[in-house]
Coordinates of C-alpha atoms in Angstrom, one line a residue:
M1 CA 88.8 91.1 82.2
A2 CA 88.8 94.8 83.2
R3 CA 91.3 97.4 82.0
I4 CA 92.5 99.8 84.6
A5 CA 94.6 102.9 84.1
F6 CA 96.2 104.6 87.1
L7 CA 96.7 108.3 86.2
Q8 CA 99.0 110.9 87.8
D9 CA 100.8 114.1 86.9
F10 CA 104.0 113.4 89.0
W11 CA 107.0 111.6 87.5
F12 CA 107.6 109.0 90.1
E13 CA 106.5 105.3 90.6
L14 CA 103.9 105.5 93.3
P15 CA 103.9 102.5 95.7
G16 CA 100.1 102.4 96.1
P17 CA 99.3 101.9 92.4
M18 CA 102.1 99.4 92.1
V19 CA 100.6 97.3 94.9
L20 CA 97.1 97.5 93.5
G21 CA 98.5 96.8 90.1
G22 CA 100.0 93.6 91.4
V23 CA 96.7 92.5 92.9
L24 CA 94.9 93.2 89.7
T25 CA 97.5 91.6 87.4
A26 CA 97.4 88.4 89.5
A27 CA 93.6 88.3 88.8
D28 CA 94.3 88.7 85.0
H29 CA 93.1 92.3 84.8
H30 CA 95.1 94.6 82.5
V31 CA 96.8 97.6 84.2
T32 CA 98.9 100.5 83.2
A33 CA 100.3 103.7 84.7
V34 CA 99.7 107.0 82.8
I35 CA 101.8 110.1 83.7
T36 CA 100.2 113.1 82.1
P37 CA 99.7 116.8 82.6
G38 CA 96.1 116.3 81.7
G39 CA 94.2 117.9 78.8
R40 CA 94.5 116.6 75.3
H41 CA 97.5 114.4 76.1
M42 CA 95.6 112.6 78.8
L43 CA 92.5 112.1 76.6
A44 CA 94.7 110.7 73.8
V45 CA 96.3 108.1 76.0
V46 CA 93.0 107.1 77.6
R47 CA 91.4 106.8 74.1
K48 CA 94.3 104.5 73.1
F49 CA 94.3 102.2 76.2
K50 CA 90.5 102.1 76.4
P51 CA 90.3 101.6 80.2
D52 CA 87.1 100.4 82.0
I53 CA 88.3 102.1 85.2
A54 CA 90.4 105.3 85.6
A55 CA 92.0 105.4 89.0
F56 CA 93.8 108.2 90.8
S57 CA 96.1 107.9 93.9
V58 CA 95.6 111.2 95.6
T59 CA 97.3 113.2 98.3
T60 CA 95.9 116.5 99.7
G61 CA 97.1 119.3 97.4
A62 CA 97.2 117.0 94.4
H63 CA 93.5 116.4 94.7
R64 CA 92.6 119.4 92.6
W65 CA 94.4 118.0 89.6
A66 CA 92.8 114.6 90.0
A67 CA 89.3 116.1 90.2
N68 CA 89.9 118.1 87.1
A69 CA 91.3 115.1 85.2
A70 CA 88.4 112.9 86.3
A71 CA 85.9 115.5 85.1
L72 CA 87.6 115.7 81.7
I73 CA 87.7 111.9 81.3
K74 CA 84.0 111.6 82.4
Q75 CA 83.0 114.3 79.9
E76 CA 84.7 112.6 77.0
F77 CA 84.2 108.9 78.1
P78 CA 81.1 108.7 80.3
H79 CA 81.2 104.9 80.4
I80 CA 84.6 104.8 82.2
V81 CA 84.3 104.3 86.0
T82 CA 86.4 106.9 87.8
I83 CA 87.8 106.2 91.3
A84 CA 90.2 108.0 93.7
G85 CA 92.1 106.4 96.5
G86 CA 95.0 107.3 98.8
A87 CA 95.4 109.7 101.7
H88 CA 93.1 112.5 100.6
P89 CA 89.9 110.5 100.0
T90 CA 90.6 108.3 103.0
F91 CA 90.3 111.2 105.4
Y92 CA 88.0 113.4 103.3
P93 CA 85.5 111.0 101.7
D94 CA 83.4 114.0 100.6
F95 CA 85.9 114.2 97.8
A96 CA 83.5 111.8 96.1
R97 CA 81.3 114.8 95.4
A98 CA 83.9 116.1 92.9
P99 CA 82.4 116.3 89.5
G100 CA 83.7 113.4 87.4
L101 CA 84.3 111.0 90.2
D102 CA 82.1 108.0 90.5
C103 CA 83.5 106.9 93.9
V104 CA 86.4 107.1 96.3
C105 CA 88.2 104.4 98.2
R106 CA 89.0 104.8 101.9
G107 CA 91.9 103.0 103.6
E108 CA 93.7 100.0 102.1
G109 CA 92.4 99.4 98.6
E110 CA 93.4 95.9 97.5
G111 CA 90.0 94.3 98.2
A112 CA 88.0 97.2 97.0
I113 CA 89.8 97.7 93.6
L114 CA 89.7 94.0 92.9
E115 CA 85.9 93.7 93.6
L116 CA 85.3 96.9 91.6
A117 CA 87.2 95.5 88.6
R118 CA 85.2 92.3 88.8
A119 CA 81.9 94.2 89.1
V120 CA 82.7 96.5 86.2
D121 CA 83.9 93.6 84.0
S122 CA 80.6 91.7 84.6
G123 CA 78.3 94.7 84.5
E124 CA 77.2 94.3 88.1
D125 CA 76.4 96.9 90.7
W126 CA 79.4 98.0 92.8
T127 CA 77.8 100.4 95.3
A128 CA 77.9 97.9 98.2
I129 CA 81.7 97.3 98.0
L130 CA 83.4 97.8 101.3
N131 CA 85.7 100.9 101.6
L132 CA 84.0 102.8 98.8
A133 CA 82.1 106.1 99.2
Y134 CA 80.0 107.6 96.5
V135 CA 77.1 110.1 95.8
N136 CA 73.8 108.4 95.1
H137 CA 71.1 109.5 92.7
D138 CA 69.6 111.7 95.4
G139 CA 72.8 113.6 95.9
Q140 CA 73.5 111.9 99.3
L141 CA 77.1 110.9 100.2
K142 CA 77.1 107.2 101.0
I143 CA 80.1 105.9 102.9
N144 CA 80.4 102.1 103.1
P145 CA 82.1 100.4 106.1
L146 CA 85.7 99.5 106.0
R147 CA 87.0 96.0 105.7
P148 CA 89.9 95.1 108.2
P149 CA 93.4 95.9 107.1
V150 CA 95.3 93.2 105.2
P151 CA 96.4 90.9 108.0
D152 CA 99.2 89.1 106.2
L153 CA 101.2 91.2 103.8
D154 CA 103.1 88.1 102.6
A155 CA 99.9 86.9 100.9
L156 CA 99.9 89.9 98.5
P157 CA 101.4 89.6 95.0
H158 CA 104.6 91.5 94.4
P159 CA 104.1 95.2 93.3
A160 CA 103.6 95.6 89.5
R161 CA 106.6 97.8 88.7
C162 CA 106.2 96.8 85.0
M163 CA 103.1 99.1 84.8
Y164 CA 105.5 102.0 85.0
Y165 CA 108.7 100.6 83.5
R166 CA 107.3 99.2 80.3
R167 CA 105.7 102.5 79.5
Y168 CA 108.4 104.9 80.8
P169 CA 112.0 104.0 80.2
F170 CA 113.1 107.1 82.1
L171 CA 111.7 105.6 85.3
R172 CA 112.9 102.1 84.4
D173 CA 116.5 103.3 84.0
N174 CA 116.6 105.0 87.4
P175 CA 119.4 103.2 89.3
T176 CA 117.4 103.7 92.6
R177 CA 114.4 101.5 93.5
M178 CA 112.0 102.5 96.2
I179 CA 110.9 99.6 98.5
I180 CA 108.2 99.5 101.2
T181 CA 108.5 96.6 103.6
G182 CA 105.5 97.3 105.8
R183 CA 102.6 99.4 106.9
G184 CA 101.6 101.4 110.0
C185 CA 103.4 103.4 112.6
P186 CA 103.0 103.3 116.4
Y187 CA 103.8 107.0 116.9
N188 CA 101.3 109.9 117.0
C189 CA 103.0 113.1 115.8
S190 CA 100.6 116.0 115.6
F191 CA 101.4 116.8 111.9
C192 CA 100.6 113.2 110.8
F193 CA 97.3 111.4 110.2
N194 CA 98.4 108.2 112.0
H195 CA 96.2 108.9 115.0
A196 CA 93.2 109.6 112.6
L197 CA 94.0 106.3 110.7
G198 CA 93.8 104.4 114.0
A199 CA 90.4 106.0 114.8
L200 CA 89.1 105.3 111.3
Y201 CA 90.0 101.6 111.7
A202 CA 88.8 101.3 115.3
P203 CA 85.6 99.4 114.4
C204 CA 87.9 96.8 112.7
G205 CA 90.2 96.5 115.7
G206 CA 92.6 99.3 114.8
Y207 CA 95.4 99.8 112.3
P208 CA 98.3 97.6 113.4
V209 CA 102.0 97.8 112.3
R210 CA 102.6 95.0 109.9
R211 CA 105.8 93.9 108.0
L212 CA 106.5 91.6 105.2
S213 CA 108.5 88.7 106.5
P214 CA 112.3 89.2 105.9
Q215 CA 112.3 86.3 103.4
R216 CA 109.3 87.7 101.5
C217 CA 111.1 91.1 101.3
I218 CA 114.2 89.5 99.8
D219 CA 112.0 87.5 97.3
M220 CA 110.3 90.8 96.3
I221 CA 113.6 92.6 95.7
N222 CA 115.1 89.7 93.8
W223 CA 111.9 89.3 91.8
A224 CA 112.2 92.9 90.7
C225 CA 115.9 92.5 90.0
R226 CA 115.1 89.8 87.4
D227 CA 113.8 92.4 85.0
Y228 CA 115.0 95.7 86.4
R229 CA 118.4 96.3 87.9
I230 CA 118.8 97.6 91.4
K231 CA 122.0 99.6 92.0
Y232 CA 120.7 101.4 95.0
A233 CA 117.7 100.6 97.3
R234 CA 115.6 103.3 99.0
F235 CA 113.6 101.8 101.9
D236 CA 110.8 104.3 102.5
D237 CA 109.1 102.7 105.5
D238 CA 108.2 105.4 108.2
V239 CA 110.5 103.7 110.7
F240 CA 112.7 101.0 109.1
I241 CA 114.4 100.1 112.4
L242 CA 111.2 99.7 114.4
D243 CA 111.4 96.0 115.1
K244 CA 115.0 95.0 116.0
K245 CA 114.4 91.3 115.6
W246 CA 112.9 91.7 112.1
L247 CA 115.6 94.2 111.2
F248 CA 118.6 92.0 112.1
E249 CA 117.1 89.0 110.3
F250 CA 116.3 91.1 107.2
L251 CA 119.7 92.8 107.1
E252 CA 121.6 89.5 107.3
L253 CA 119.6 88.1 104.3
Y254 CA 120.0 91.4 102.4
A255 CA 123.7 91.5 102.8
R256 CA 124.0 87.9 101.4
R257 CA 121.4 87.9 98.7
V258 CA 121.1 91.5 97.5
A259 CA 124.2 93.4 98.6
A260 CA 123.3 96.8 97.1
P261 CA 123.9 100.0 99.0
F262 CA 120.7 101.5 100.5
S263 CA 119.1 104.3 102.4
C264 CA 116.5 104.1 105.1
L265 CA 114.4 106.1 107.5
V266 CA 115.1 105.8 111.2
R267 CA 114.0 107.4 114.4
A268 CA 116.6 109.1 116.7
N269 CA 115.2 107.7 120.0
L270 CA 115.4 104.1 118.6
M271 CA 119.0 104.3 117.4
T272 CA 121.5 102.1 119.2
A273 CA 125.0 100.9 118.6
D274 CA 124.0 97.4 117.6
I275 CA 121.4 98.8 115.1
A276 CA 124.0 101.2 113.6
D277 CA 126.4 98.3 113.3
A278 CA 123.9 96.1 111.6
L279 CA 122.9 98.9 109.1
A280 CA 126.6 99.6 108.3
N281 CA 127.5 95.9 107.8
A282 CA 124.5 95.5 105.4
G283 CA 125.6 98.4 103.2
C284 CA 123.6 101.3 104.5
A285 CA 124.9 104.5 102.9
W286 CA 122.4 107.0 104.2
A287 CA 120.1 107.1 107.2
H288 CA 117.4 109.8 107.4
F289 CA 115.5 110.9 110.6
G290 CA 113.2 113.6 111.7
V291 CA 114.7 116.6 113.5
E292 CA 111.6 118.6 112.5
T293 CA 112.7 121.6 114.5
G294 CA 115.7 122.7 116.6
N295 CA 113.3 124.1 119.3
D296 CA 112.5 121.6 122.0
H297 CA 109.1 123.1 122.8
L298 CA 107.9 123.1 119.2
R299 CA 109.2 119.6 118.6
N300 CA 107.7 118.0 121.7
Q301 CA 104.8 120.1 122.8
V302 CA 103.5 121.3 119.3
L303 CA 104.5 118.3 117.2
D304 CA 104.3 115.6 119.9
K305 CA 107.5 114.1 118.5
K306 CA 108.8 113.0 121.9
I307 CA 112.4 113.1 121.0
S308 CA 115.1 115.2 122.8
D309 CA 118.0 117.1 121.4
E310 CA 120.3 114.6 123.2
Q311 CA 118.7 111.7 121.4
I312 CA 119.2 113.4 118.1
V313 CA 122.8 114.2 118.8
N314 CA 123.4 110.7 120.0
A315 CA 121.8 109.1 116.9
A316 CA 123.9 111.2 114.6
A317 CA 127.1 110.3 116.4
L318 CA 126.3 106.6 116.2
L319 CA 125.7 106.8 112.5
R320 CA 128.6 109.1 111.7
A321 CA 131.0 106.8 113.6
R322 CA 130.1 104.0 111.2
N323 CA 130.4 106.2 108.1
I324 CA 126.7 106.2 107.5
R325 CA 125.7 109.6 106.1
I326 CA 123.1 111.6 107.9
G327 CA 119.9 113.0 106.3
T328 CA 117.4 115.0 108.3
F329 CA 113.8 116.0 107.9
N330 CA 112.9 119.5 109.0
M331 CA 109.9 121.8 108.9
L332 CA 109.5 125.6 109.0
N333 CA 106.6 127.8 109.9
L334 CA 105.2 125.6 112.6
P335 CA 102.3 127.1 114.7
G336 CA 103.9 129.8 116.8
E337 CA 107.3 129.6 115.3
T338 CA 109.5 132.6 115.0
L339 CA 112.4 133.3 112.6
E340 CA 114.8 132.8 115.5
N341 CA 113.2 129.3 116.1
G342 CA 113.9 128.6 112.4
W343 CA 117.6 129.5 112.9
E344 CA 117.6 127.1 115.9
T345 CA 116.7 124.3 113.4
V346 CA 119.6 125.3 111.2
R347 CA 122.0 125.3 114.1
L348 CA 121.0 121.9 115.4
N349 CA 121.5 120.5 111.9
I350 CA 125.0 122.0 111.9
R351 CA 125.7 120.6 115.3
I352 CA 125.0 117.0 114.2
R353 CA 126.7 117.6 110.8
A354 CA 123.7 116.7 108.8
Q355 CA 124.9 116.0 105.2
E356 CA 121.5 116.1 103.6
P357 CA 119.2 118.6 105.5
W358 CA 115.8 118.2 103.8
C359 CA 113.3 120.9 104.7
S360 CA 109.6 121.5 103.9
L361 CA 107.0 124.1 105.0
A362 CA 104.5 123.0 107.6
Q363 CA 101.1 122.0 106.3
P364 CA 98.3 121.8 108.9
Y365 CA 96.2 119.1 107.2
P366 CA 92.5 119.4 108.5
G367 CA 91.8 116.8 111.1
T368 CA 95.4 116.6 112.5
R369 CA 96.3 118.0 115.9
M370 CA 98.6 120.5 114.3
E371 CA 95.6 122.0 112.5
Q372 CA 93.6 122.1 115.7
R373 CA 96.5 123.9 117.5
A374 CA 97.0 126.4 114.7
R375 CA 93.3 127.1 114.6
E376 CA 93.2 127.6 118.4
M377 CA 96.0 130.0 118.1
G378 CA 94.2 132.0 115.4
L379 CA 96.8 131.3 112.8
L380 CA 94.5 129.9 110.0
P381 CA 92.4 131.9 107.6
E382 CA 88.6 131.9 107.8
G383 CA 87.2 129.1 105.8
F384 CA 90.4 127.1 105.9
S385 CA 90.0 123.6 104.5
A386 CA 91.8 120.9 102.6
D387 CA 91.4 123.0 99.5
S388 CA 93.7 125.6 101.2
I389 CA 96.7 123.2 101.2
P390 CA 99.1 124.0 98.3
V391 CA 100.0 121.5 95.7
S392 CA 103.5 121.2 97.2
Y393 CA 104.9 121.7 100.7
F394 CA 107.8 123.4 99.1
R395 CA 105.8 126.4 98.0
N396 CA 104.1 128.1 101.0
S397 CA 102.5 127.4 104.3
P398 CA 98.9 128.6 105.2
I399 CA 99.9 129.1 108.9
S400 CA 99.9 132.9 109.4
N401 CA 102.8 133.4 111.9
P402 CA 104.1 137.0 112.1
D403 CA 107.4 135.7 110.6
R404 CA 105.8 133.5 107.9
Q405 CA 107.4 135.2 104.9
A406 CA 110.9 135.2 106.5
L407 CA 110.5 131.5 107.4
E408 CA 109.3 130.6 103.9
N409 CA 112.4 132.4 102.6
L410 CA 114.6 130.6 105.1
H411 CA 113.2 127.3 103.8
K412 CA 114.6 128.2 100.3
V413 CA 118.1 128.6 101.7
F414 CA 117.9 126.0 104.5
A415 CA 120.3 123.5 103.0
L416 CA 122.8 126.2 102.1
A417 CA 122.6 127.7 105.6
V418 CA 123.4 124.3 107.1
K419 CA 126.3 123.5 104.7
A420 CA 127.8 127.0 104.7
P421 CA 127.6 128.6 108.1
W422 CA 130.0 131.3 107.0
L423 CA 127.2 132.7 104.8
H424 CA 124.8 133.2 107.7
A425 CA 125.1 137.0 107.9
A426 CA 124.3 137.3 104.2
L427 CA 121.5 134.8 104.3
A428 CA 120.0 136.4 107.4
R429 CA 119.6 139.6 105.4
L430 CA 118.3 137.7 102.3
V431 CA 115.5 135.9 104.1
K432 CA 114.1 139.2 105.4
R433 CA 113.6 140.5 101.8
K434 CA 110.6 139.8 99.6
P435 CA 110.6 136.4 97.8
G436 CA 112.2 136.4 94.4
P437 CA 113.9 134.4 91.7
L438 CA 117.2 134.3 93.6
L439 CA 115.7 132.4 96.5
D440 CA 113.9 130.0 94.1
A441 CA 117.2 129.4 92.3
I442 CA 119.1 128.6 95.5
F443 CA 116.4 126.2 96.6
K444 CA 116.2 124.3 93.2
I445 CA 120.0 124.1 92.8
T446 CA 120.7 122.9 96.4
Y447 CA 117.7 120.5 96.3
G448 CA 118.9 119.0 93.0
I449 CA 122.5 118.5 94.2
R450 CA 121.3 116.8 97.4
Y451 CA 118.9 114.5 95.6
A452 CA 121.7 113.5 93.2
R453 CA 124.1 112.7 96.0
V454 CA 121.6 110.6 98.1
Y455 CA 119.9 108.6 95.4
R456 CA 122.9 108.1 93.1
N457 CA 121.3 110.1 90.2
S458 CA 123.2 112.0 87.6
L459 CA 122.7 115.8 87.6
W460 CA 121.3 115.5 84.1
R461 CA 118.7 113.0 85.4
V462 CA 117.8 115.3 88.4
W463 CA 117.5 118.3 86.0
K464 CA 115.1 116.3 83.7
T465 CA 113.1 115.1 86.7
G466 CA 112.8 118.7 87.9
R467 CA 111.6 119.9 84.5
L468 CA 109.0 117.1 84.4
N469 CA 107.8 117.9 87.9
A470 CA 108.2 121.6 87.8
R471 CA 104.7 122.4 89.1
Q472 CA 105.5 120.5 92.3
Y473 CA 108.4 122.8 93.2

């Protein structure tokens, strides 16, 4: 049987590798997660585990680290097959040209990684495996067709959480467990790749929304509970409340058989009184939804969100009336955004009394409609590409609005501005200054406090996580 190591530099149990690890473990392959900054530490771990395959789950921005790590592994251990999957290689398959990578996987990877493991274990050729892309001996990029998406998620084994928790007690002892109950999203916001994913899978009939059955979800959660306690559940589906029939059935089972407090992601235009009641009765502590921006034109004409201020205010009122705390997702430095538009976003969060106002800086990923609009407006630098995206959306934004620096500064104090309106005069002066350590300190402190509150982590644990993931912030 093959040995597969999933490598990353971020201290977090990634859902993709856990799902693939479950598929591989069920087929008797050996898997482990390796969290490493790279360099000698990574090589020492790889030398000890002796993998046949080194795999990377890669997002845009993190792809540079993965390429460097793969090159180092390939230089030291040329027999190891290196593969990258995830969002970045799915939409930019030319990432297969990165030195050190043997291939990349596009789209859902369960079938591809299983066939690759079998081929490597038996010494067979793997170049015809569906979903893979690679560079042949002539230097040509070969992109194999996609297989259809997994039609029945219930048929998949449970995610292999043990690949993280056996190796990293710090992650095992986290009281919060992230849970994904489905795949796909029916919406087409301009900042997201969902529309591109549908086009990519068009030859296979599209990329449909699929959910685990309510019973299978409960079985998955309780299966994890056998070995690893769950004090708090974090449902990270894009829109947890999308299917009302599924939701009500699942929440009724969850309240009886799990009964742990939880958070989830909702959408303001879908929130109704009966949904809010069902969430509250099942133990929902936090509900997060996208405000994105307080400016209606930016939200609906630039981001294609198709959600009004009224719907946002109504959703917040429904949740607040049931003592469900409100978290919001916001972005600054959108194409054409001004500093005043940024303050509009602050004011809308104050109006709905958001208790956890999360904020990032807009990233126009190449191939999205946001990128197309920013390019048409002349707001992107010459030669802009995926390599122009920073490692973290908390650092900076490549969109060159006239107020970019002030908007990036406002991002650092966004949570404080929402929670402490009496500081607006002082913060308005601060965001017009050059960036400095004070702004960074405000951001890290407020982010840490908010994270601790929402996900039931101690401040010590948040501080340690921040230290381990310092390069991301």
